[in-house]
């Protein structure tokens, strides 16, 4: 963890020792004014979503490259599904009432050689195209084949099912799932493996999607280790391994991860020269002696959109817009607290809505479940609480402090607990947690 509140807000020069006894510096009249602090949690999320503005430009990608993007156009069926009548079971395709004279077989991928006359049947495999004239499929376990010895040769198929083979039984009719030209999925749908499967089934080789927003992760602090156990006052970076795959799963393309020492100049330059659409920082959002993020944002001409949110943990989070270079789109900065669970709360509040808006992903309906027990809240602020989900609903988990990850590792979701908490057996909104 890094950037946790560490005392007064008196600024100091980059690299200079901090004077703990110095009084707070007077406000700079020319400095940019911050928005009112402690923005309500729901309003902060809406602000982050609106900050995404119009989604990023579109791309035409092969199906193999479209995973994680959002559809920029509706997915429309390019064929009927199934494209022809198919057998839903292994057995026999039959025409009319039985018994039936048997003729040949049909496997998946084969085309029928001709129509099936009344009183005849053909052995058929699951997924094979039904021949014209077939009225039903008799399952293999329901058929009995009689070898004929009357000189006519061949064999007769008898129906041993509990009920006669009604027309259409065990047949997947053409267009059962969709018809050619039918809208299947709206624009803004996230491209999941299931979406790729549907697109392929209906004839797509490429999809038109929105570009994924690029993200650079800046891990701020002198106290961070990249390997080994904590030692000598240093702690392991937990947020790099946690945030990188989560941001990727939210539709971002992470293009960089850097550790930045507690130095105003280094941070200012990292913000100014980052090529990413969104810079995500950890730590430095409060008013401690080495929390330089606000000052660095001021020096690069950023405009604060959110500066502190009424949520626990994680209230000293921020969202800013960087002044774009001529002819380039605006870039954003999401400042997350340095404590791990607080950073997760900040990402769920600001980073996830922003990234999904930039990537063109549609808003989903809030997920709600009943509370299985009382969920403790904060007296004034919204609380994001790790919970386990059972048949009874959401149960609170222990180890839910801002610097802890143990509860989050066991959690199925974050419960959005309003000020004052919630009793048992009432609905609560849930947010996804990393990896769930």
Short mmCIF file of C-alpha atoms in Angstrom, two decimals:
data_model
loop_
_atom_site.label_atom_id
_atom_site.label_comp_id
_atom_site.label_asym_id
_atom_site.label_seq_id
_atom_site.Cartn_x
_atom_site.Cartn_y
_atom_site.Cartn_z
CA UNK A 1 0.00 0.00 0.00
CA UNK A 2 1.10 3.57 -0.53
CA UNK A 3 -0.09 7.12 -0.19
CA UNK A 4 -2.06 6.60 3.01
CA UNK A 5 -2.83 9.79 4.99
CA UNK A 6 0.33 10.77 6.82
CA UNK A 7 -0.27 14.07 8.57
CA UNK A 8 -0.53 17.71 7.56
CA UNK A 9 -1.18 19.02 4.07
CA UNK A 10 1.78 21.45 4.01
CA UNK A 11 3.48 21.07 0.63
CA UNK A 12 7.21 20.68 0.23
CA UNK A 13 9.63 20.91 -2.62
CA UNK A 14 10.29 17.77 -4.61
CA UNK A 15 12.93 15.70 -2.81
CA UNK A 16 13.15 18.06 0.21
CA UNK A 17 12.80 16.66 3.75
CA UNK A 18 9.41 17.20 5.29
CA UNK A 19 9.18 19.63 8.21
CA UNK A 20 6.71 18.07 10.62
CA UNK A 21 6.59 21.20 12.79
CA UNK A 22 5.86 23.68 10.00
CA UNK A 23 2.34 25.20 9.95
CA UNK A 24 0.08 24.48 6.98
CA UNK A 25 0.86 26.66 3.99
CA UNK A 26 -1.59 29.40 3.08
CA UNK A 27 -3.83 28.60 0.11
CA UNK A 28 -2.56 29.78 -3.26
CA UNK A 29 -5.19 32.20 -4.64
CA UNK A 30 -4.21 31.27 -8.18
CA UNK A 31 -4.50 27.54 -7.65
CA UNK A 32 -7.37 25.59 -9.18
CA UNK A 33 -10.27 25.15 -6.80
CA UNK A 34 -11.35 21.64 -6.00
CA UNK A 35 -14.98 20.55 -6.26
CA UNK A 36 -16.90 20.24 -3.03
CA UNK A 37 -15.56 17.24 -1.09
CA UNK A 38 -17.41 14.10 -0.19
CA UNK A 39 -19.51 13.72 -3.31
CA UNK A 40 -22.33 11.22 -2.71
CA UNK A 41 -21.31 7.76 -3.88
CA UNK A 42 -24.03 7.29 -6.52
CA UNK A 43 -23.34 10.76 -7.92
CA UNK A 44 -19.62 10.01 -8.13
CA UNK A 45 -20.32 6.89 -10.20
CA UNK A 46 -22.61 8.84 -12.52
CA UNK A 47 -19.95 11.51 -12.92
CA UNK A 48 -17.38 8.87 -13.85
CA UNK A 49 -19.74 7.36 -16.39
CA UNK A 50 -20.55 10.74 -17.93
CA UNK A 51 -16.86 11.58 -18.04
CA UNK A 52 -16.47 8.76 -20.53
CA UNK A 53 -18.42 10.91 -22.99
CA UNK A 54 -18.76 9.29 -26.38
CA UNK A 55 -17.26 5.81 -26.71
CA UNK A 56 -13.87 5.45 -28.37
CA UNK A 57 -13.69 4.90 -32.16
CA UNK A 58 -14.70 1.62 -33.78
CA UNK A 59 -12.61 -1.23 -35.14
CA UNK A 60 -13.38 -4.23 -37.36
CA UNK A 61 -11.78 -7.22 -35.68
CA UNK A 62 -11.59 -10.94 -36.29
CA UNK A 63 -13.69 -12.89 -33.82
CA UNK A 64 -10.52 -14.14 -32.15
CA UNK A 65 -9.51 -10.55 -31.33
CA UNK A 66 -12.90 -9.12 -30.31
CA UNK A 67 -13.18 -10.64 -26.83
CA UNK A 68 -13.60 -7.98 -24.13
CA UNK A 69 -14.66 -5.23 -26.52
CA UNK A 70 -18.20 -3.83 -26.84
CA UNK A 71 -20.33 -4.18 -29.95
CA UNK A 72 -20.49 -0.91 -31.87
CA UNK A 73 -23.38 -2.19 -33.99
CA UNK A 74 -26.28 -4.52 -33.23
CA UNK A 75 -25.60 -8.18 -33.93
CA UNK A 76 -28.10 -9.20 -36.60
CA UNK A 77 -28.65 -12.80 -37.70
CA UNK A 78 -27.06 -13.56 -41.05
CA UNK A 79 -28.92 -16.84 -41.40
CA UNK A 80 -31.73 -18.82 -39.86
CA UNK A 81 -30.68 -20.85 -36.81
CA UNK A 82 -30.79 -23.73 -37.27
CA UNK A 83 -30.32 -23.12 -40.99
CA UNK A 84 -32.34 -26.27 -41.77
CA UNK A 85 -34.45 -28.81 -39.90
CA UNK A 86 -32.09 -30.96 -37.82
CA UNK A 87 -32.36 -34.01 -35.65
CA UNK A 88 -32.22 -33.32 -31.91
CA UNK A 89 -31.39 -36.95 -31.09
CA UNK A 90 -29.64 -40.03 -32.41
CA UNK A 91 -32.20 -42.36 -33.92
CA UNK A 92 -34.25 -42.47 -37.12
CA UNK A 93 -35.91 -39.82 -39.24
CA UNK A 94 -39.35 -41.18 -40.09
CA UNK A 95 -42.06 -40.19 -42.57
CA UNK A 96 -45.68 -40.76 -41.66
CA UNK A 97 -46.97 -43.48 -39.32
CA UNK A 98 -44.98 -46.67 -38.72
CA UNK A 99 -43.78 -49.27 -39.07
CA UNK A 100 -41.19 -47.92 -41.48
CA UNK A 101 -38.95 -49.52 -44.06
CA UNK A 102 -35.32 -48.61 -43.39
CA UNK A 103 -33.10 -46.98 -46.03
CA UNK A 104 -29.51 -45.80 -45.35
CA UNK A 105 -28.25 -43.26 -42.84
CA UNK A 106 -27.49 -39.55 -42.44
CA UNK A 107 -24.62 -38.09 -40.40
CA UNK A 108 -24.04 -34.49 -39.35
CA UNK A 109 -22.55 -32.57 -42.25
CA UNK A 110 -24.16 -34.74 -44.93
CA UNK A 111 -26.90 -33.53 -47.25
CA UNK A 112 -29.94 -35.75 -47.87
CA UNK A 113 -29.90 -37.35 -51.31
CA UNK A 114 -33.63 -37.03 -51.74
CA UNK A 115 -37.03 -36.87 -50.02
CA UNK A 116 -38.26 -39.49 -47.59
CA UNK A 117 -41.43 -41.23 -48.71
CA UNK A 118 -44.26 -42.09 -46.32
CA UNK A 119 -43.67 -45.35 -44.51
CA UNK A 120 -39.89 -45.11 -44.74
CA UNK A 121 -37.13 -44.12 -42.32
CA UNK A 122 -33.42 -43.33 -42.38
CA UNK A 123 -30.95 -43.73 -39.53
CA UNK A 124 -29.87 -40.24 -38.40
CA UNK A 125 -27.32 -38.69 -36.03
CA UNK A 126 -27.82 -35.73 -33.75
CA UNK A 127 -27.38 -32.48 -35.67
CA UNK A 128 -27.87 -34.05 -39.11
CA UNK A 129 -30.15 -32.37 -41.62
CA UNK A 130 -33.57 -33.98 -41.94
CA UNK A 131 -34.49 -35.12 -45.43
CA UNK A 132 -37.57 -33.52 -47.04
CA UNK A 133 -40.70 -35.43 -46.13
CA UNK A 134 -39.49 -36.48 -42.66
CA UNK A 135 -42.16 -35.83 -40.04
CA UNK A 136 -40.40 -36.76 -36.78
CA UNK A 137 -37.36 -38.40 -35.21
CA UNK A 138 -37.69 -41.68 -33.37
CA UNK A 139 -35.09 -41.93 -30.61
CA UNK A 140 -32.68 -44.81 -30.75
CA UNK A 141 -33.90 -46.20 -27.43
CA UNK A 142 -37.51 -46.17 -28.65
CA UNK A 143 -36.97 -48.06 -31.92
CA UNK A 144 -36.91 -51.80 -32.61
CA UNK A 145 -35.56 -53.10 -35.94
CA UNK A 146 -37.08 -56.25 -37.42
CA UNK A 147 -34.97 -58.08 -40.01
CA UNK A 148 -37.30 -59.34 -42.75
CA UNK A 149 -37.08 -62.85 -44.16
CA UNK A 150 -40.01 -62.63 -46.63
CA UNK A 151 -37.87 -62.26 -49.72
CA UNK A 152 -38.36 -58.49 -49.94
CA UNK A 153 -35.16 -57.86 -47.99
CA UNK A 154 -34.47 -54.80 -45.90
CA UNK A 155 -35.72 -54.24 -42.38
CA UNK A 156 -38.71 -52.73 -40.62
CA UNK A 157 -38.51 -50.16 -37.85
CA UNK A 158 -41.15 -50.36 -35.09
CA UNK A 159 -42.03 -47.64 -32.58
CA UNK A 160 -41.67 -48.84 -28.98
CA UNK A 161 -42.03 -45.36 -27.41
CA UNK A 162 -44.68 -44.81 -24.71
CA UNK A 163 -46.51 -42.54 -27.17
CA UNK A 164 -46.61 -42.53 -30.98
CA UNK A 165 -44.09 -40.37 -32.83
CA UNK A 166 -46.04 -37.12 -33.12
CA UNK A 167 -45.10 -34.80 -36.00
CA UNK A 168 -42.10 -32.63 -35.08
CA UNK A 169 -40.96 -34.74 -32.15
CA UNK A 170 -37.20 -34.42 -31.48
CA UNK A 171 -36.78 -32.12 -34.47
CA UNK A 172 -35.11 -28.71 -34.24
CA UNK A 173 -37.02 -26.80 -36.90
CA UNK A 174 -35.34 -24.30 -39.15
CA UNK A 175 -35.29 -20.82 -37.55
CA UNK A 176 -36.19 -22.10 -34.07
CA UNK A 177 -33.56 -19.83 -32.50
CA UNK A 178 -33.63 -16.92 -34.93
CA UNK A 179 -34.52 -15.85 -38.46
CA UNK A 180 -32.27 -14.16 -41.00
CA UNK A 181 -32.18 -10.40 -40.33
CA UNK A 182 -33.46 -10.72 -36.75
CA UNK A 183 -31.71 -8.49 -34.18
CA UNK A 184 -29.89 -10.70 -31.69
CA UNK A 185 -27.88 -8.36 -29.45
CA UNK A 186 -27.88 -4.56 -29.14
CA UNK A 187 -24.91 -2.27 -29.62
CA UNK A 188 -23.05 -1.88 -26.33
CA UNK A 189 -23.17 -5.58 -25.52
CA UNK A 190 -19.89 -6.81 -24.04
CA UNK A 191 -18.25 -9.42 -26.25
CA UNK A 192 -18.01 -12.55 -24.11
CA UNK A 193 -17.14 -16.10 -25.22
CA UNK A 194 -20.89 -16.76 -25.56
CA UNK A 195 -21.29 -13.72 -27.82
CA UNK A 196 -18.42 -14.96 -29.98
CA UNK A 197 -20.09 -18.35 -30.26
CA UNK A 198 -23.42 -16.80 -31.28
CA UNK A 199 -21.73 -14.54 -33.82
CA UNK A 200 -19.88 -17.48 -35.36
CA UNK A 201 -23.02 -19.64 -35.45
CA UNK A 202 -24.90 -17.01 -37.41
CA UNK A 203 -22.14 -16.45 -39.94
CA UNK A 204 -19.84 -13.67 -38.70
CA UNK A 205 -16.09 -13.75 -39.26
CA UNK A 206 -15.48 -10.19 -37.97
CA UNK A 207 -17.21 -7.82 -35.58
CA UNK A 208 -17.42 -4.02 -35.44
CA UNK A 209 -16.50 -3.04 -31.89
CA UNK A 210 -15.32 -0.02 -29.93
CA UNK A 211 -11.62 0.35 -29.20
CA UNK A 212 -10.69 -0.63 -25.68
CA UNK A 213 -9.41 2.31 -23.58
CA UNK A 214 -5.71 2.11 -22.80
CA UNK A 215 -4.61 2.32 -19.17
CA UNK A 216 -1.29 2.99 -17.47
CA UNK A 217 -1.02 2.06 -13.80
CA UNK A 218 1.21 4.24 -11.62
CA UNK A 219 2.02 2.79 -8.20
CA UNK A 220 3.11 5.66 -5.98
CA UNK A 221 5.35 5.41 -2.93
CA UNK A 222 8.87 4.84 -1.64
CA UNK A 223 7.70 1.97 0.56
CA UNK A 224 6.82 -0.59 -2.12
CA UNK A 225 8.57 -3.89 -2.79
CA UNK A 226 8.07 -5.91 -5.98
CA UNK A 227 9.17 -9.25 -4.52
CA UNK A 228 9.69 -11.08 -1.27
CA UNK A 229 8.07 -10.53 2.12
CA UNK A 230 7.76 -7.10 3.79
CA UNK A 231 10.92 -5.97 5.56
CA UNK A 232 12.65 -2.93 7.03
CA UNK A 233 9.52 -0.78 6.97
CA UNK A 234 8.77 -1.70 3.34
CA UNK A 235 5.61 -3.48 2.16
CA UNK A 236 4.79 -5.59 -0.90
CA UNK A 237 2.89 -3.99 -3.72
CA UNK A 238 -0.47 -5.75 -3.58
CA UNK A 239 -2.31 -3.44 -5.97
CA UNK A 240 -0.33 -4.16 -9.14
CA UNK A 241 -1.22 -7.89 -9.14
CA UNK A 242 -4.80 -7.07 -8.10
CA UNK A 243 -5.65 -4.18 -10.41
CA UNK A 244 -4.01 -5.21 -13.68
CA UNK A 245 -6.20 -8.25 -14.43
CA UNK A 246 -9.29 -6.50 -13.04
CA UNK A 247 -8.88 -3.48 -15.31
CA UNK A 248 -8.34 -5.81 -18.25
CA UNK A 249 -11.56 -7.68 -17.38
CA UNK A 250 -13.40 -4.34 -17.26
CA UNK A 251 -12.60 -3.75 -20.93
CA UNK A 252 -9.34 -1.82 -20.66
CA UNK A 253 -6.03 -2.57 -22.38
CA UNK A 254 -3.24 -2.06 -19.86
CA UNK A 255 -0.21 -0.69 -21.68
CA UNK A 256 2.07 0.02 -18.73
CA UNK A 257 2.73 -0.41 -15.03
CA UNK A 258 5.28 1.80 -13.28
CA UNK A 259 6.38 2.45 -9.74
CA UNK A 260 6.83 6.17 -9.09
CA UNK A 261 8.78 7.36 -6.06
CA UNK A 262 7.40 10.04 -3.69
CA UNK A 263 8.66 12.88 -5.82
CA UNK A 264 6.50 15.68 -7.22
CA UNK A 265 8.54 16.11 -10.38
CA UNK A 266 8.56 12.41 -11.22
CA UNK A 267 4.80 12.18 -10.73
CA UNK A 268 4.10 15.34 -12.70
CA UNK A 269 6.13 14.07 -15.63
CA UNK A 270 4.55 10.63 -15.50
CA UNK A 271 1.09 12.19 -15.73
CA UNK A 272 2.07 14.67 -18.42
CA UNK A 273 3.75 12.16 -20.74
CA UNK A 274 1.62 9.07 -20.29
CA UNK A 275 0.22 7.88 -23.65
CA UNK A 276 -2.77 6.16 -22.02
CA UNK A 277 -6.41 7.18 -22.32
CA UNK A 278 -6.70 6.69 -18.55
CA UNK A 279 -3.95 6.92 -15.95
CA UNK A 280 -4.77 5.02 -12.76
CA UNK A 281 -2.70 5.91 -9.72
CA UNK A 282 -2.54 4.29 -6.29
CA UNK A 283 -1.79 6.36 -3.22
CA UNK A 284 -1.15 10.07 -2.88
CA UNK A 285 -4.82 11.08 -2.91
CA UNK A 286 -5.01 12.40 0.67
CA UNK A 287 -3.18 15.28 2.35
CA UNK A 288 -0.15 13.57 3.83
CA UNK A 289 3.42 14.89 3.69
CA UNK A 290 4.27 13.00 0.48
CA UNK A 291 0.83 12.99 -1.15
CA UNK A 292 1.68 14.97 -4.27
CA UNK A 293 -1.13 13.93 -6.60
CA UNK A 294 -3.29 17.04 -6.25
CA UNK A 295 -0.31 19.35 -6.73
CA UNK A 296 0.92 17.36 -9.73
CA UNK A 297 -2.53 17.52 -11.32
CA UNK A 298 -2.62 21.28 -10.83
CA UNK A 299 0.80 21.68 -12.45
CA UNK A 300 -0.24 19.69 -15.56
CA UNK A 301 -3.45 21.73 -15.94
CA UNK A 302 -5.89 19.00 -14.95
CA UNK A 303 -9.52 19.68 -14.10
CA UNK A 304 -10.87 17.85 -11.05
CA UNK A 305 -14.25 16.22 -11.61
CA UNK A 306 -14.42 14.22 -8.37
CA UNK A 307 -12.35 14.99 -5.31
CA UNK A 308 -13.29 12.78 -2.35
CA UNK A 309 -16.40 10.60 -2.22
CA UNK A 310 -18.72 9.87 0.70
CA UNK A 311 -17.86 6.16 0.75
CA UNK A 312 -15.96 3.89 3.12
CA UNK A 313 -13.39 2.61 2.60
CA UNK A 314 -11.73 4.76 -0.02
CA UNK A 315 -13.21 8.23 0.34
CA UNK A 316 -9.98 10.14 -0.65
CA UNK A 317 -10.31 9.13 -4.31
CA UNK A 318 -10.40 11.44 -7.31
CA UNK A 319 -11.18 11.73 -10.99
CA UNK A 320 -9.56 14.37 -13.17
CA UNK A 321 -9.44 15.33 -16.82
CA UNK A 322 -6.09 16.24 -18.34
CA UNK A 323 -5.84 19.08 -20.83
CA UNK A 324 -5.55 17.38 -24.24
CA UNK A 325 -2.92 18.23 -26.78
CA UNK A 326 -4.31 19.86 -29.95
CA UNK A 327 -6.15 17.31 -32.06
CA UNK A 328 -6.08 14.59 -29.41
CA UNK A 329 -8.88 13.31 -27.16
CA UNK A 330 -9.04 14.19 -23.48
CA UNK A 331 -7.23 11.90 -21.05
CA UNK A 332 -8.41 11.02 -17.56
CA UNK A 333 -6.73 10.30 -14.26
CA UNK A 334 -8.32 8.07 -11.63
CA UNK A 335 -6.60 8.48 -8.28
CA UNK A 336 -7.12 5.52 -5.95
CA UNK A 337 -6.19 5.40 -2.27
CA UNK A 338 -3.12 3.37 -1.36
CA UNK A 339 -4.79 0.93 1.05
CA UNK A 340 -5.81 -2.21 -0.84
CA UNK A 341 -9.52 -2.51 -0.03
CA UNK A 342 -9.88 1.26 -0.26
CA UNK A 343 -8.30 1.12 -3.72
CA UNK A 344 -10.76 -1.58 -4.76
CA UNK A 345 -13.62 0.60 -3.56
CA UNK A 346 -12.19 3.50 -5.56
CA UNK A 347 -11.83 1.39 -8.68
CA UNK A 348 -15.40 0.11 -8.39
CA UNK A 349 -16.67 3.66 -7.86
CA UNK A 350 -14.72 5.58 -10.52
CA UNK A 351 -12.48 3.44 -12.73
CA UNK A 352 -14.94 0.72 -13.72
CA UNK A 353 -17.79 3.06 -14.83
CA UNK A 354 -15.33 5.31 -16.68
CA UNK A 355 -13.61 2.48 -18.54
CA UNK A 356 -16.88 0.82 -19.52
CA UNK A 357 -18.25 4.11 -20.85
CA UNK A 358 -15.11 4.78 -22.90
CA UNK A 359 -15.24 1.25 -24.27
CA UNK A 360 -18.90 1.59 -25.30
CA UNK A 361 -20.26 -1.00 -22.87
CA UNK A 362 -23.93 -0.55 -22.01
CA UNK A 363 -25.06 -0.04 -18.44
CA UNK A 364 -26.41 -3.22 -16.90
CA UNK A 365 -29.29 -3.42 -14.47
CA UNK A 366 -28.19 -3.24 -10.83
CA UNK A 367 -27.94 -6.65 -9.20
CA UNK A 368 -29.78 -6.97 -5.90
CA UNK A 369 -30.17 -9.81 -3.42
CA UNK A 370 -31.66 -9.98 0.07
CA UNK A 371 -29.44 -9.54 3.08
CA UNK A 372 -29.00 -12.77 5.03
CA UNK A 373 -27.89 -10.88 8.13
CA UNK A 374 -27.48 -7.32 9.30
CA UNK A 375 -24.95 -5.42 7.19
CA UNK A 376 -23.15 -2.80 9.29
CA UNK A 377 -22.84 0.65 7.76
CA UNK A 378 -21.08 3.95 8.28
CA UNK A 379 -23.01 6.69 10.13
CA UNK A 380 -22.86 9.17 7.23
CA UNK A 381 -21.30 7.53 4.17
CA UNK A 382 -22.07 4.67 1.84
CA UNK A 383 -20.10 1.56 2.72
CA UNK A 384 -18.79 -1.04 0.25
CA UNK A 385 -18.70 -4.27 2.22
CA UNK A 386 -17.27 -7.64 1.09
CA UNK A 387 -19.99 -10.31 1.28
CA UNK A 388 -20.48 -14.02 0.61
CA UNK A 389 -23.60 -15.10 -1.23
CA UNK A 390 -25.65 -18.10 -0.07
CA UNK A 391 -29.19 -19.31 -0.67
CA UNK A 392 -30.29 -16.94 2.10
CA UNK A 393 -28.57 -13.92 0.56
CA UNK A 394 -25.59 -11.70 1.38
CA UNK A 395 -23.50 -12.39 4.50
CA UNK A 396 -20.90 -9.85 5.72
CA UNK A 397 -17.30 -10.98 5.92
CA UNK A 398 -14.66 -10.21 8.51
CA UNK A 399 -11.30 -8.61 7.65
CA UNK A 400 -13.00 -5.72 5.89
CA UNK A 401 -10.68 -2.89 6.97
CA UNK A 402 -9.33 -0.49 4.32
CA UNK A 403 -5.83 -2.02 4.44
CA UNK A 404 -7.06 -5.64 4.32
CA UNK A 405 -7.51 -8.08 1.46
CA UNK A 406 -8.43 -11.29 3.28
CA UNK A 407 -12.15 -10.56 3.29
CA UNK A 408 -12.07 -9.51 -0.36
CA UNK A 409 -10.34 -12.75 -1.35
CA UNK A 410 -13.29 -14.68 0.10
CA UNK A 411 -15.97 -12.34 -1.24
CA UNK A 412 -18.47 -12.99 -4.02
CA UNK A 413 -19.36 -9.29 -4.30
CA UNK A 414 -19.25 -5.88 -2.65
CA UNK A 415 -22.52 -4.89 -1.01
CA UNK A 416 -23.52 -1.23 -1.36
CA UNK A 417 -24.61 -0.44 2.20
CA UNK A 418 -26.31 2.94 2.71
CA UNK A 419 -25.48 5.15 5.70
CA UNK A 420 -26.60 3.54 8.92
CA UNK A 421 -26.46 -0.05 7.62
CA UNK A 422 -29.14 -2.54 6.59
CA UNK A 423 -31.18 -5.06 8.60
CA UNK A 424 -31.60 -8.66 7.53
CA UNK A 425 -34.06 -9.67 4.80
CA UNK A 426 -34.00 -6.44 2.76
CA UNK A 427 -32.60 -5.95 -0.78
CA UNK A 428 -29.01 -4.76 -1.20
CA UNK A 429 -27.21 -3.75 -4.39
CA UNK A 430 -24.10 -5.73 -5.33
CA UNK A 431 -20.96 -4.75 -7.23
CA UNK A 432 -18.63 -7.22 -8.89
CA UNK A 433 -15.28 -7.87 -7.23
CA UNK A 434 -12.06 -8.71 -9.08
CA UNK A 435 -12.30 -12.13 -10.68
CA UNK A 436 -16.01 -12.63 -10.03
#
